[in-house]
mmCIF file of C-alpha atoms in Angstrom:
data_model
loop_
_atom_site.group_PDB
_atom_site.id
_atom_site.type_symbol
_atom_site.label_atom_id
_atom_site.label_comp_id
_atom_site.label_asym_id
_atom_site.label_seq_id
_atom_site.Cartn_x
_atom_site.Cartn_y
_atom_site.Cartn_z
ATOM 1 C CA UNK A 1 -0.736 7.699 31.050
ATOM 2 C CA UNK A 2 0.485 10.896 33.159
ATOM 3 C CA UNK A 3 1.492 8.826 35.896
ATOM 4 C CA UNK A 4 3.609 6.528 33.710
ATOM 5 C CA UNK A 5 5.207 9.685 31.818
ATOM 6 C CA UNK A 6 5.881 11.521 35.346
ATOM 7 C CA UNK A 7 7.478 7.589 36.610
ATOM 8 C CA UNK A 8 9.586 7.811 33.868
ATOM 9 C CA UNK A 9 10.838 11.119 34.263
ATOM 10 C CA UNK A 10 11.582 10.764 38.147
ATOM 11 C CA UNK A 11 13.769 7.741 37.018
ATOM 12 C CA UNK A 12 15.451 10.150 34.225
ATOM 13 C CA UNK A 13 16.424 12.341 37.294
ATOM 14 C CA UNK A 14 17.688 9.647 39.335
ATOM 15 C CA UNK A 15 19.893 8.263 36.454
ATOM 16 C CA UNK A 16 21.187 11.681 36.130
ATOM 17 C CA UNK A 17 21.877 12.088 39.719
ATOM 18 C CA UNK A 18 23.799 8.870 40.165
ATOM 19 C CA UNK A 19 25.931 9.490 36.900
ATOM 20 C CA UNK A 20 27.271 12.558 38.671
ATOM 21 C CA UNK A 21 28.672 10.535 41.358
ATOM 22 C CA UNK A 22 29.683 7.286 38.742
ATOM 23 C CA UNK A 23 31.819 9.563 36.040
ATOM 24 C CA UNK A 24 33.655 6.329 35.307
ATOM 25 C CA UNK A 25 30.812 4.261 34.992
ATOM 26 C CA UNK A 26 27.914 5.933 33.314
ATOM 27 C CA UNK A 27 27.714 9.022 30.449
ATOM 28 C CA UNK A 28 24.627 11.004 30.296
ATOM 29 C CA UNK A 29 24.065 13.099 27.098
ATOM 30 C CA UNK A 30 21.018 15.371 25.989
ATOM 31 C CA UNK A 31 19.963 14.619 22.176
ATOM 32 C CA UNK A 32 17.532 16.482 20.110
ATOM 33 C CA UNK A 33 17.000 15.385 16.421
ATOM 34 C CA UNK A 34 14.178 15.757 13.433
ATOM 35 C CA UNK A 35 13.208 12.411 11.667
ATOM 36 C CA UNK A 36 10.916 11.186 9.117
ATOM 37 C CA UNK A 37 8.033 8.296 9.657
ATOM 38 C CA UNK A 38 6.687 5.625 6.921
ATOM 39 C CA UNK A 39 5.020 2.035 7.308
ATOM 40 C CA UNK A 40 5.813 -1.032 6.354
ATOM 41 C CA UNK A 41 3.094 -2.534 4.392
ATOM 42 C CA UNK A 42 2.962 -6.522 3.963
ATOM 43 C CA UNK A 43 -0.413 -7.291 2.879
ATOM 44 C CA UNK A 44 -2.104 -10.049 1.375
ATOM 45 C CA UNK A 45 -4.589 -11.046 -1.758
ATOM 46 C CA UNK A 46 -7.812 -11.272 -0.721
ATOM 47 C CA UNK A 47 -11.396 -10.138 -2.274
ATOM 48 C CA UNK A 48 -9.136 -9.130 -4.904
ATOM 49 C CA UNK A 49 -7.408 -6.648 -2.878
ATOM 50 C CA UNK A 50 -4.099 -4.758 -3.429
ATOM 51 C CA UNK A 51 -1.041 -7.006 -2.800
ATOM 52 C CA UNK A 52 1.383 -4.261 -1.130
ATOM 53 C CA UNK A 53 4.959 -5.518 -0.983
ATOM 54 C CA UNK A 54 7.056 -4.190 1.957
ATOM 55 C CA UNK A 55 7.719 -0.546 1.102
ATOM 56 C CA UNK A 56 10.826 1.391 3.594
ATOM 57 C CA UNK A 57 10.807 4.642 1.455
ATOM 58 C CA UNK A 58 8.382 7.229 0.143
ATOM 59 C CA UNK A 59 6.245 5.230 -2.767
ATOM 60 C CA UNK A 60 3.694 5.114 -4.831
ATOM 61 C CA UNK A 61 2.147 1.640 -5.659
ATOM 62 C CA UNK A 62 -0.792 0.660 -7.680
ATOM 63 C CA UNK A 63 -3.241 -2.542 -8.681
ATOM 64 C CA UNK A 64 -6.358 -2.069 -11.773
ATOM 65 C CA UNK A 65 -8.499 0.447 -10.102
ATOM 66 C CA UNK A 66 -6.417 1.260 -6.496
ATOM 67 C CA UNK A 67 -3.538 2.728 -5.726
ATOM 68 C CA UNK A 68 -1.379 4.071 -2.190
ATOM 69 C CA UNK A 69 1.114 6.085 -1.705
ATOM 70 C CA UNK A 70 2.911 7.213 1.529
ATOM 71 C CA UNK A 71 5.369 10.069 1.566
ATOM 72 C CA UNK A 72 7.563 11.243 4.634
ATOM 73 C CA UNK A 73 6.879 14.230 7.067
ATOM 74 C CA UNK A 74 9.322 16.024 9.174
ATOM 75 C CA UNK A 75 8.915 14.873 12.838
ATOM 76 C CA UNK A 76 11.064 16.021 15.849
ATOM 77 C CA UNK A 77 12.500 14.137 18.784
ATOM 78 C CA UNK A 78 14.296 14.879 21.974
ATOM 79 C CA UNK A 79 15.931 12.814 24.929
ATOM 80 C CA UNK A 80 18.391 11.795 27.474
ATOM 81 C CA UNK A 81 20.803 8.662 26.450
ATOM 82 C CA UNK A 82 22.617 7.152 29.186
ATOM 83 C CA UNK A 83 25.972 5.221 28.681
ATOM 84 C CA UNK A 84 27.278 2.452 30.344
ATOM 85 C CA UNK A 85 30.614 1.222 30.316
ATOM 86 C CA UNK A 86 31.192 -2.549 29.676
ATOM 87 C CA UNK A 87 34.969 -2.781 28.354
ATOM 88 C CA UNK A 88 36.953 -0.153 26.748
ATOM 89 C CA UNK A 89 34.939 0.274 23.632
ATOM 90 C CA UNK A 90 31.940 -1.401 24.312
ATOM 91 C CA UNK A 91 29.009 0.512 26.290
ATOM 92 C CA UNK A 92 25.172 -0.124 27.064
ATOM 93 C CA UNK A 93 22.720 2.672 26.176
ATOM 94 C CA UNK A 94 19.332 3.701 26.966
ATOM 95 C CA UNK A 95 17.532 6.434 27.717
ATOM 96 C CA UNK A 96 14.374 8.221 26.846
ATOM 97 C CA UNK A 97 12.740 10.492 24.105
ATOM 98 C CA UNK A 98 9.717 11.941 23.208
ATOM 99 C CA UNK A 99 9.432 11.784 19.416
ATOM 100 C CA UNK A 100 6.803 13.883 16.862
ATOM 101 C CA UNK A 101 6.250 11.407 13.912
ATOM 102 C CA UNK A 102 4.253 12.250 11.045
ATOM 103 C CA UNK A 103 3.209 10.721 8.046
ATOM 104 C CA UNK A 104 0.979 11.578 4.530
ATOM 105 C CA UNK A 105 -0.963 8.814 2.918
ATOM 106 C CA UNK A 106 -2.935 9.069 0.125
ATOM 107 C CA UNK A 107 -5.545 6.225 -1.045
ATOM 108 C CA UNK A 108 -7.521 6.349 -4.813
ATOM 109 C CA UNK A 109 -9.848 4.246 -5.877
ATOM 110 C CA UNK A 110 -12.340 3.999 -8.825
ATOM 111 C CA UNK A 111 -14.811 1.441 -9.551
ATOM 112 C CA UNK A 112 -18.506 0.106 -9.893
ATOM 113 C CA UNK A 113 -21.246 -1.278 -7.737
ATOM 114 C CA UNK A 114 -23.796 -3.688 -8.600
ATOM 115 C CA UNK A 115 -25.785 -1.245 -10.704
ATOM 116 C CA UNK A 116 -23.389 -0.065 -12.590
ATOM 117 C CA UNK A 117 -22.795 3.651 -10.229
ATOM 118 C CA UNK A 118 -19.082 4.794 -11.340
ATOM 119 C CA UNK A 119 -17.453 6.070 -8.208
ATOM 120 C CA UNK A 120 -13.889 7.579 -8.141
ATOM 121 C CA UNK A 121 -12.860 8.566 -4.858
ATOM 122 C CA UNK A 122 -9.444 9.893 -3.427
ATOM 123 C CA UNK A 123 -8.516 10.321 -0.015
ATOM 124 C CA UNK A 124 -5.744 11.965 1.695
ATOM 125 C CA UNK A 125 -4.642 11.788 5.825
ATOM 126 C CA UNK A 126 -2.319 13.780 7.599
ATOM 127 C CA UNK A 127 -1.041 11.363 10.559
ATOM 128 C CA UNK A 128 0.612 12.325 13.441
ATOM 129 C CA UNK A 129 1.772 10.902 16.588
ATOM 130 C CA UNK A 130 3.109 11.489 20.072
ATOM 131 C CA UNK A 131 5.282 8.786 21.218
ATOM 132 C CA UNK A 132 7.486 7.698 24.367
ATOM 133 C CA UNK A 133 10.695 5.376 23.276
ATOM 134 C CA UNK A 134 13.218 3.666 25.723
ATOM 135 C CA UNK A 135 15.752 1.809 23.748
ATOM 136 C CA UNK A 136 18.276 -0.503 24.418
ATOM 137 C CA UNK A 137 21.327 -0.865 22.493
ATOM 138 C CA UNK A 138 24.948 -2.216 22.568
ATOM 139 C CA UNK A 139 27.497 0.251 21.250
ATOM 140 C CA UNK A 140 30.760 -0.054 19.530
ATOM 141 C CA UNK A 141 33.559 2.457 19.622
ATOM 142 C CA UNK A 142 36.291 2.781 16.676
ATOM 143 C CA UNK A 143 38.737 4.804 19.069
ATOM 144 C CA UNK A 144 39.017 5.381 23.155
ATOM 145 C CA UNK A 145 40.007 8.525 21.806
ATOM 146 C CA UNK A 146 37.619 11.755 22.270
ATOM 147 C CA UNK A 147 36.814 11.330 18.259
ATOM 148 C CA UNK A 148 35.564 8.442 16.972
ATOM 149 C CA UNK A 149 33.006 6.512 15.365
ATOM 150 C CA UNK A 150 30.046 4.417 16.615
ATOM 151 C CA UNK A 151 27.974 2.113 15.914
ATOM 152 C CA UNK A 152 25.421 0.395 17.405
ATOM 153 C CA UNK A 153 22.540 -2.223 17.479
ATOM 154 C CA UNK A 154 19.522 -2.848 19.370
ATOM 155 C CA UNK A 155 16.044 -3.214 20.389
ATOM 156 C CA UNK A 156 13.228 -0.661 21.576
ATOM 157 C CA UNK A 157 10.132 -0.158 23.490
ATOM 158 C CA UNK A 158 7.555 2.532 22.875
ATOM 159 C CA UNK A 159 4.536 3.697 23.349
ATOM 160 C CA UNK A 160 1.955 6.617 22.322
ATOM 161 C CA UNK A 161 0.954 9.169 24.160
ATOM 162 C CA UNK A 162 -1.510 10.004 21.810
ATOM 163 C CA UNK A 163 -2.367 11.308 18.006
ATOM 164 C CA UNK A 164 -4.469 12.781 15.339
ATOM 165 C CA UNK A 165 -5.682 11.360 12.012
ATOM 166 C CA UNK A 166 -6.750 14.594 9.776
ATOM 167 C CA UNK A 167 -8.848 12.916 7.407
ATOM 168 C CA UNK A 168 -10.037 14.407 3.921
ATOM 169 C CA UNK A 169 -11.451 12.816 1.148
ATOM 170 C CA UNK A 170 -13.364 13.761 -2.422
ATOM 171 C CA UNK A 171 -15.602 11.689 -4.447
ATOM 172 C CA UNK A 172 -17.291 11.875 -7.915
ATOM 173 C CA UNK A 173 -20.175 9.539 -8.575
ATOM 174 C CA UNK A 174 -21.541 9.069 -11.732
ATOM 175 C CA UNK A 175 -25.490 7.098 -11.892
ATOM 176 C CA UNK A 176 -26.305 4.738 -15.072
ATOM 177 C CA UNK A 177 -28.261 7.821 -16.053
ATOM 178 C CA UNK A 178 -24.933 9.831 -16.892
ATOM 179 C CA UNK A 179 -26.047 12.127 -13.888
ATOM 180 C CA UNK A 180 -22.896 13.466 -12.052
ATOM 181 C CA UNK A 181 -22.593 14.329 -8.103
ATOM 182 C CA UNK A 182 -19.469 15.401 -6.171
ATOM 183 C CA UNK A 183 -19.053 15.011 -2.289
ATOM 184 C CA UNK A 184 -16.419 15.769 -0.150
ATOM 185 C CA UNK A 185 -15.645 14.716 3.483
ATOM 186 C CA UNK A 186 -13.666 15.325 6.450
ATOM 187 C CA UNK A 187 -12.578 14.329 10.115
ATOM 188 C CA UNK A 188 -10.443 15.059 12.722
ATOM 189 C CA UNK A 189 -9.681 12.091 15.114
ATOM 190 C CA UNK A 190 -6.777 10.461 17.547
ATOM 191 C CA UNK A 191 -6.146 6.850 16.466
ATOM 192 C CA UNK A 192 -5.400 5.435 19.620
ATOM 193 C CA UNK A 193 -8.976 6.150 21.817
ATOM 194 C CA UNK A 194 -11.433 3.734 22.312
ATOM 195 C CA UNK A 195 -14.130 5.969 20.987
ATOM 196 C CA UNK A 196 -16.485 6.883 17.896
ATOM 197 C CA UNK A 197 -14.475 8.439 14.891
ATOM 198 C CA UNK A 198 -16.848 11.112 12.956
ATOM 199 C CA UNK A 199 -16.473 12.072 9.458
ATOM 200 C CA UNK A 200 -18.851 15.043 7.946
ATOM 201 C CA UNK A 201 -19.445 15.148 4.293
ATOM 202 C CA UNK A 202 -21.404 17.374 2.090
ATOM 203 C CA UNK A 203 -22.513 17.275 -1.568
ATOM 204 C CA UNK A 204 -20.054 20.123 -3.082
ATOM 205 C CA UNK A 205 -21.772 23.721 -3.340
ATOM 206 C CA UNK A 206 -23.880 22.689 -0.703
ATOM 207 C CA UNK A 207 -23.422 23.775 2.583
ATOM 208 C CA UNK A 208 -25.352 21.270 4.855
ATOM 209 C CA UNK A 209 -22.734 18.952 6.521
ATOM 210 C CA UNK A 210 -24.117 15.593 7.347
ATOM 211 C CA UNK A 211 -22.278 13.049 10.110
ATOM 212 C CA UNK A 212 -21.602 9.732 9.588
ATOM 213 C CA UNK A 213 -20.295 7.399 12.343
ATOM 214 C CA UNK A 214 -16.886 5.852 10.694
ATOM 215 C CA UNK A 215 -15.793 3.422 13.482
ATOM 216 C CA UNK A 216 -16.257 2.756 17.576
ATOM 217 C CA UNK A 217 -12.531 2.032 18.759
ATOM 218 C CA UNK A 218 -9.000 2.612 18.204
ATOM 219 C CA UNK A 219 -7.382 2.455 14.687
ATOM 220 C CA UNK A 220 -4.170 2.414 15.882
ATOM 221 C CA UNK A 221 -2.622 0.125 18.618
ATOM 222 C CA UNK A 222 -0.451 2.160 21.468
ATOM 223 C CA UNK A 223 2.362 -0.076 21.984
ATOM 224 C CA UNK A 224 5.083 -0.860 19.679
ATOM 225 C CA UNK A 225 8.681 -3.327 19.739
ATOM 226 C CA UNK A 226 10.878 -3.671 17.654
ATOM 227 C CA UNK A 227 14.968 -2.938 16.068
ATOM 228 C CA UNK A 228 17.702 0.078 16.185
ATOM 229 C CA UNK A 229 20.574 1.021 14.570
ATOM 230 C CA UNK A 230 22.592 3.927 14.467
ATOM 231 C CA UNK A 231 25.491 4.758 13.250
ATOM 232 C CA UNK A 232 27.511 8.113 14.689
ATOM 233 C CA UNK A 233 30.590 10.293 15.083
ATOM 234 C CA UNK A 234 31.564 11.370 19.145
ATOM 235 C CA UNK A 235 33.294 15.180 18.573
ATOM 236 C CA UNK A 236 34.569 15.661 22.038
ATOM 237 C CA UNK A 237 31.409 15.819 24.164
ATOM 238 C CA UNK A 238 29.231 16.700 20.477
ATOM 239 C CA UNK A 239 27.625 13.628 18.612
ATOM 240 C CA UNK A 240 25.698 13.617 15.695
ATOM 241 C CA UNK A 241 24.556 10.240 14.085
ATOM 242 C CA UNK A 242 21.744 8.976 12.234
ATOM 243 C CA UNK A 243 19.059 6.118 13.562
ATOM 244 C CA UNK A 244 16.752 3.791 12.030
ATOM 245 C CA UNK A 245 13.607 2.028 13.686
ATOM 246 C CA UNK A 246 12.067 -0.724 12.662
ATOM 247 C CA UNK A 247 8.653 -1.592 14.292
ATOM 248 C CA UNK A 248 7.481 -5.506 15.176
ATOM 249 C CA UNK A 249 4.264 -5.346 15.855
ATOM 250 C CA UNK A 250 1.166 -4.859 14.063
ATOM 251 C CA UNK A 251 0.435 -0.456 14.321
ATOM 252 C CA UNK A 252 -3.074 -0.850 12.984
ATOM 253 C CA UNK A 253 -5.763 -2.358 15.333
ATOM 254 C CA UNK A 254 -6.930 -5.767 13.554
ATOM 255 C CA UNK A 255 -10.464 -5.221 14.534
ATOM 256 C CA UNK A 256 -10.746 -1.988 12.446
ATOM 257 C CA UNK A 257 -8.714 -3.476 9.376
ATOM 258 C CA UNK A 258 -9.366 -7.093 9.643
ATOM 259 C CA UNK A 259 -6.782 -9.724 9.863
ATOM 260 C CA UNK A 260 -5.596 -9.356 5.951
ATOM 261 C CA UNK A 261 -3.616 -6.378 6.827
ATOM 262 C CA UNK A 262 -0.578 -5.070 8.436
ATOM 263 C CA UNK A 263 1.016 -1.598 9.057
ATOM 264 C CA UNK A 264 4.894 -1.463 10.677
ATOM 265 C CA UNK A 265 5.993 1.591 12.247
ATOM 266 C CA UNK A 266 9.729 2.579 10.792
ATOM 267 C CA UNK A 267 10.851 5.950 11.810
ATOM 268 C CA UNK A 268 14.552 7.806 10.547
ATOM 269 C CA UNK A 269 16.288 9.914 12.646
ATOM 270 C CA UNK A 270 19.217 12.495 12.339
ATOM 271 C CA UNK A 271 20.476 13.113 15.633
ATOM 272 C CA UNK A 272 22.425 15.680 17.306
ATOM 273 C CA UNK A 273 23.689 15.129 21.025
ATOM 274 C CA UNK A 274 25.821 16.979 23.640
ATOM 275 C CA UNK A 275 27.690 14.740 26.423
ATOM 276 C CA UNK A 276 26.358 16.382 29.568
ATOM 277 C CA UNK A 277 29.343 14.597 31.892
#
């Protein structure tokens, strides 16, 4: 994954090189931004699960005994964009960024097992991810003058570096005697490695942590593709604009979740950029 990082760079620097010597025909410009991450969340009946519509924004959404709710983090992203000239408004970008997405989830769920145990059990993870994007757009200028609008539409490649899942949960379980016991658990993992994901739990008041294996493989899959927007104001060499991303593929690994459910990346960005030549 270094090597590919370190390829892409070199190529960075060689787009920046040959820009110096092509003022006419390519722009380079340096953009840093902050953003905020949620999931798209089409998923369907089955065992009596939760039907989740699509969901863009922060939410809260709820079936009998479950309910999920995702709410936006403040991310950060930085990059080169490179601009190529096709006529006198219209231009080709790419470029590269590194982007810091995070995201909150919550889960809750209460119900009963086959003899008649009452559990009620909440759980709440911090995700966070390091990603690499390239996009592609075509870009439309209002004005050939130094201030002006734009606006443009594409598609995007990306891929992650690498993450973190913190995980913590609480439970109450209640026997058919009316006796009461509270756990609570936690775990610390990155989604995308092919290894065993831990969580250590502990009856409350008790201080003996006990392991239990969760899963062997990646929750998360690395590679993402999907659709860009953005729509932005040039001020002289300043830009600031805002972006949307809208992931096609499938984020969450089908062996972990099955084939009933799917998780879309969509990120927001707010973008501020400096025209470098």
């Amino acid at each position: 994954m270094k090597k590919h990082f370190f390829l892409l760079l070199f190529a960075t620097l060689c787009f920046a090189a040959f820009s110096q010597e092509n003022d006419q025909i390519m722009r380079v410009s340096a953009r840093i931004g902050l953003n905020g991450s949620n999931v798209l969340l089409p998923r369907s009946m089955d065992n009596n699960m939760l039907a989740v519509p699509e969901t863009f924004f922060p939410t809260t959404i709820s079936s009998g005994n479950f309910s999920l709710s995702h709410s936006l983090k403040i991310g950060a992203s930085a990059g080169l964009v490179f601009d190529f000239k096709l006529k006198d408004k219209l231009s080709l970008q790419t470029g590269i960024f590194y982007s810091l997405q995070r995201l909150g989830q919550v889960h809750s769920a209460v119900f009963n097992d086959n003899t008649d145990t009452h559990f009620s059990i909440t759980t709440e993870n911090t995700v966070k991810m390091h990603r690499l994007k390239v996009p592609l757009m075509v870009n439309y200028r209002f004005s050939q003058n130094s201030n002006s609008f734009i606006i443009g539409a594409g598609v995007f490649a990306d891929c992650a570096l690498g993450g973190d899942i913190a995980y913590d949960a609480s439970a109450v379980v209640t026997s058919s005697t009316g006796a009461i016991q509270k756990y609570t658990a936690s775990g610390n993992f990155d989604p995308f490695q092919k290894d065993m994901k831990h969580l250590y739990y502990n009856i409350v008041n008790d201080d003996y942590r006990n392991k239990y294996s969760l899963y062997n493989g990646n929750i998360y899959n690395r590679f993402d593709f999907g659709i860009v927007a953005e729509l932005g104001y040039q001020i002289h060499n300043f830009y600031v604009g805002l972006h949307a991303e809208f992931g096609l593929l499938n984020m969450i690994n089908e062996q972990f979740s099955g084939d009933n459910v799917r998780e879309h990346n969509a990120n927001f960005q707010l973008q501020l950029g400096y025209k470098i030549n």
